[in-house]
């Protein structure tokens, strides 16, 4: 079992930056693939980024590539999402998720989810 708690969301102007954190409790954090997803009002949840156990492998959605960076610190049981050059269309609730197995963009393949943190980007 893994419990996930996101933090770091807030209100930011377009062009600004935020760093989201996701703290995990439970055993063997370093054996989990970690992902970030987001859901905007009236839209389906979408994949944002994912990172492998050791951090050497990453996946990004095309819409955030070059602007967002996912990283992890296994000693702190924490995964991060650095978001730069934010746009109003990045406004959403951001969720972190965990799974065992390989990197994937598919939400249903993640087993554990946090409660989400709101990110609002004003124009």
C-alpha positions as a LaTeX table, in Angstrom:
\begin{tabular}{lrrr}
\hline
Residue & $x$ (\AA) & $y$ (\AA) & $z$ (\AA) \\
\hline
Unk1 & 0.00 & 0.00 & 0.00 \\
Unk2 & 1.14 & 3.51 & $-0.82$ \\
Unk3 & $-0.47$ & 6.72 & 0.39 \\
Unk4 & 0.16 & 9.82 & $-1.69$ \\
Unk5 & $-0.23$ & 13.46 & $-0.68$ \\
Unk6 & 0.24 & 16.28 & $-3.18$ \\
Unk7 & 1.19 & 19.86 & $-2.33$ \\
Unk8 & 2.45 & 22.99 & $-4.01$ \\
Unk9 & $-0.55$ & 24.01 & $-6.06$ \\
Unk10 & $-1.83$ & 27.56 & $-6.18$ \\
Unk11 & $-2.62$ & 30.58 & $-8.30$ \\
Unk12 & 0.04 & 31.86 & $-10.71$ \\
Unk13 & 0.11 & 34.22 & $-13.64$ \\
Unk14 & 0.72 & 32.98 & $-17.15$ \\
Unk15 & 4.43 & 32.55 & $-17.76$ \\
Unk16 & 5.09 & 31.78 & $-14.13$ \\
Unk17 & 6.31 & 28.63 & $-12.41$ \\
Unk18 & 5.17 & 26.23 & $-9.72$ \\
Unk19 & 6.69 & 23.10 & $-8.24$ \\
Unk20 & 4.35 & 20.34 & $-7.15$ \\
Unk21 & 5.41 & 17.72 & $-4.63$ \\
Unk22 & 3.95 & 14.32 & $-3.90$ \\
Unk23 & 4.96 & 12.67 & $-0.66$ \\
Unk24 & 4.53 & 8.93 & $-0.41$ \\
Unk25 & 4.18 & 6.83 & 2.69 \\
Unk26 & 4.43 & 3.10 & 2.80 \\
Unk27 & 7.13 & 0.72 & 1.82 \\
Unk28 & 9.38 & 0.45 & $-1.16$ \\
Unk29 & 8.72 & 3.83 & $-2.78$ \\
Unk30 & 11.72 & 3.28 & $-5.02$ \\
Unk31 & 10.05 & 0.28 & $-6.64$ \\
Unk32 & 7.09 & 2.30 & $-7.92$ \\
Unk33 & 6.65 & 4.10 & $-11.19$ \\
Unk34 & 5.33 & 7.56 & $-10.37$ \\
Unk35 & 3.10 & 9.64 & $-12.57$ \\
Unk36 & 1.36 & 13.00 & $-12.68$ \\
Unk37 & $-2.07$ & 13.47 & $-14.20$ \\
Unk38 & $-4.43$ & 16.42 & $-14.36$ \\
Unk39 & $-8.12$ & 17.06 & $-14.78$ \\
Unk40 & $-9.61$ & 20.35 & $-15.84$ \\
Unk41 & $-13.27$ & 21.23 & $-15.23$ \\
Unk42 & $-15.52$ & 19.42 & $-17.68$ \\
Unk43 & $-12.64$ & 17.43 & $-19.16$ \\
Unk44 & $-11.33$ & 13.94 & $-18.73$ \\
Unk45 & $-8.25$ & 13.20 & $-16.69$ \\
Unk46 & $-5.12$ & 13.34 & $-18.81$ \\
Unk47 & $-1.55$ & 12.13 & $-18.48$ \\
Unk48 & 1.13 & 14.72 & $-17.76$ \\
Unk49 & 4.40 & 12.93 & $-16.92$ \\
Unk50 & 5.84 & 9.75 & $-15.46$ \\
Unk51 & 9.20 & 8.67 & $-14.07$ \\
Unk52 & 10.88 & 5.30 & $-13.61$ \\
Unk53 & 12.10 & 3.81 & $-10.36$ \\
Unk54 & 15.54 & 5.32 & $-10.42$ \\
Unk55 & 14.58 & 8.44 & $-12.32$ \\
Unk56 & 16.50 & 7.54 & $-15.45$ \\
Unk57 & 13.41 & 7.12 & $-17.60$ \\
Unk58 & 10.68 & 9.72 & $-18.13$ \\
Unk59 & 7.59 & 10.23 & $-20.27$ \\
Unk60 & 5.82 & 13.51 & $-21.00$ \\
Unk61 & 2.63 & 14.58 & $-22.65$ \\
Unk62 & 3.31 & 16.57 & $-25.81$ \\
Unk63 & 1.48 & 19.55 & $-24.36$ \\
Unk64 & 3.98 & 19.94 & $-21.50$ \\
Unk65 & 7.20 & 18.72 & $-23.07$ \\
Unk66 & 9.95 & 21.31 & $-22.68$ \\
Unk67 & 8.04 & 23.19 & $-19.97$ \\
Unk68 & 7.50 & 20.60 & $-17.22$ \\
Unk69 & 10.09 & 18.37 & $-15.55$ \\
Unk70 & 9.35 & 15.35 & $-13.41$ \\
Unk71 & 11.92 & 14.17 & $-10.86$ \\
Unk72 & 12.06 & 12.06 & $-7.73$ \\
Unk73 & 14.05 & 11.78 & $-4.54$ \\
Unk74 & 13.81 & 8.20 & $-3.30$ \\
Unk75 & 15.54 & 9.07 & $-0.03$ \\
Unk76 & 12.67 & 11.47 & 0.71 \\
Unk77 & 9.90 & 9.32 & $-0.79$ \\
Unk78 & 8.90 & 12.28 & $-2.91$ \\
Unk79 & 8.21 & 12.97 & $-6.57$ \\
Unk80 & 8.19 & 16.48 & $-8.01$ \\
Unk81 & 6.72 & 18.24 & $-11.00$ \\
Unk82 & 8.48 & 21.47 & $-11.92$ \\
Unk83 & 6.16 & 23.52 & $-14.11$ \\
Unk84 & 7.57 & 26.47 & $-16.03$ \\
Unk85 & 6.09 & 28.82 & $-18.62$ \\
Unk86 & 2.64 & 28.04 & $-17.35$ \\
Unk87 & $-0.36$ & 28.71 & $-19.56$ \\
Unk88 & $-4.03$ & 29.21 & $-18.68$ \\
Unk89 & $-4.76$ & 25.84 & $-20.30$ \\
Unk90 & $-2.59$ & 24.19 & $-17.61$ \\
Unk91 & $-5.28$ & 25.05 & $-15.07$ \\
Unk92 & $-6.47$ & 21.79 & $-13.50$ \\
Unk93 & $-6.39$ & 19.60 & $-10.43$ \\
Unk94 & $-3.09$ & 17.73 & $-10.52$ \\
Unk95 & $-2.86$ & 14.21 & $-9.17$ \\
Unk96 & 0.11 & 11.99 & $-8.52$ \\
Unk97 & $-0.17$ & 8.26 & $-8.94$ \\
Unk98 & 1.91 & 5.13 & $-8.39$ \\
Unk99 & 2.16 & 1.72 & $-9.94$ \\
Unk100 & 4.48 & $-1.23$ & $-10.17$ \\
Unk101 & 5.60 & $-2.30$ & $-13.60$ \\
Unk102 & 6.78 & $-0.19$ & $-16.50$ \\
Unk103 & 6.36 & 3.40 & $-17.52$ \\
Unk104 & 2.94 & 4.08 & $-18.97$ \\
Unk105 & 0.71 & 7.02 & $-19.87$ \\
Unk106 & $-2.42$ & 5.01 & $-19.09$ \\
Unk107 & $-4.23$ & 6.20 & $-15.97$ \\
Unk108 & $-6.15$ & 2.97 & $-15.30$ \\
Unk109 & $-2.83$ & 1.15 & $-14.99$ \\
Unk110 & $-1.91$ & 3.16 & $-11.89$ \\
Unk111 & $-2.90$ & 1.58 & $-8.60$ \\
Unk112 & $-2.61$ & 4.41 & $-6.07$ \\
Unk113 & $-3.73$ & 8.03 & $-6.30$ \\
Unk114 & $-3.43$ & 11.16 & $-4.23$ \\
Unk115 & $-6.25$ & 13.56 & $-3.48$ \\
Unk116 & $-5.04$ & 16.23 & $-5.90$ \\
Unk117 & $-3.83$ & 19.81 & $-5.72$ \\
Unk118 & $-5.37$ & 22.73 & $-7.61$ \\
Unk119 & $-3.28$ & 24.72 & $-10.07$ \\
Unk120 & $-4.81$ & 27.87 & $-11.50$ \\
Unk121 & $-3.04$ & 29.92 & $-14.16$ \\
Unk122 & $-4.44$ & 33.39 & $-14.81$ \\
Unk123 & $-4.04$ & 35.16 & $-18.13$ \\
\hline
\end{tabular}
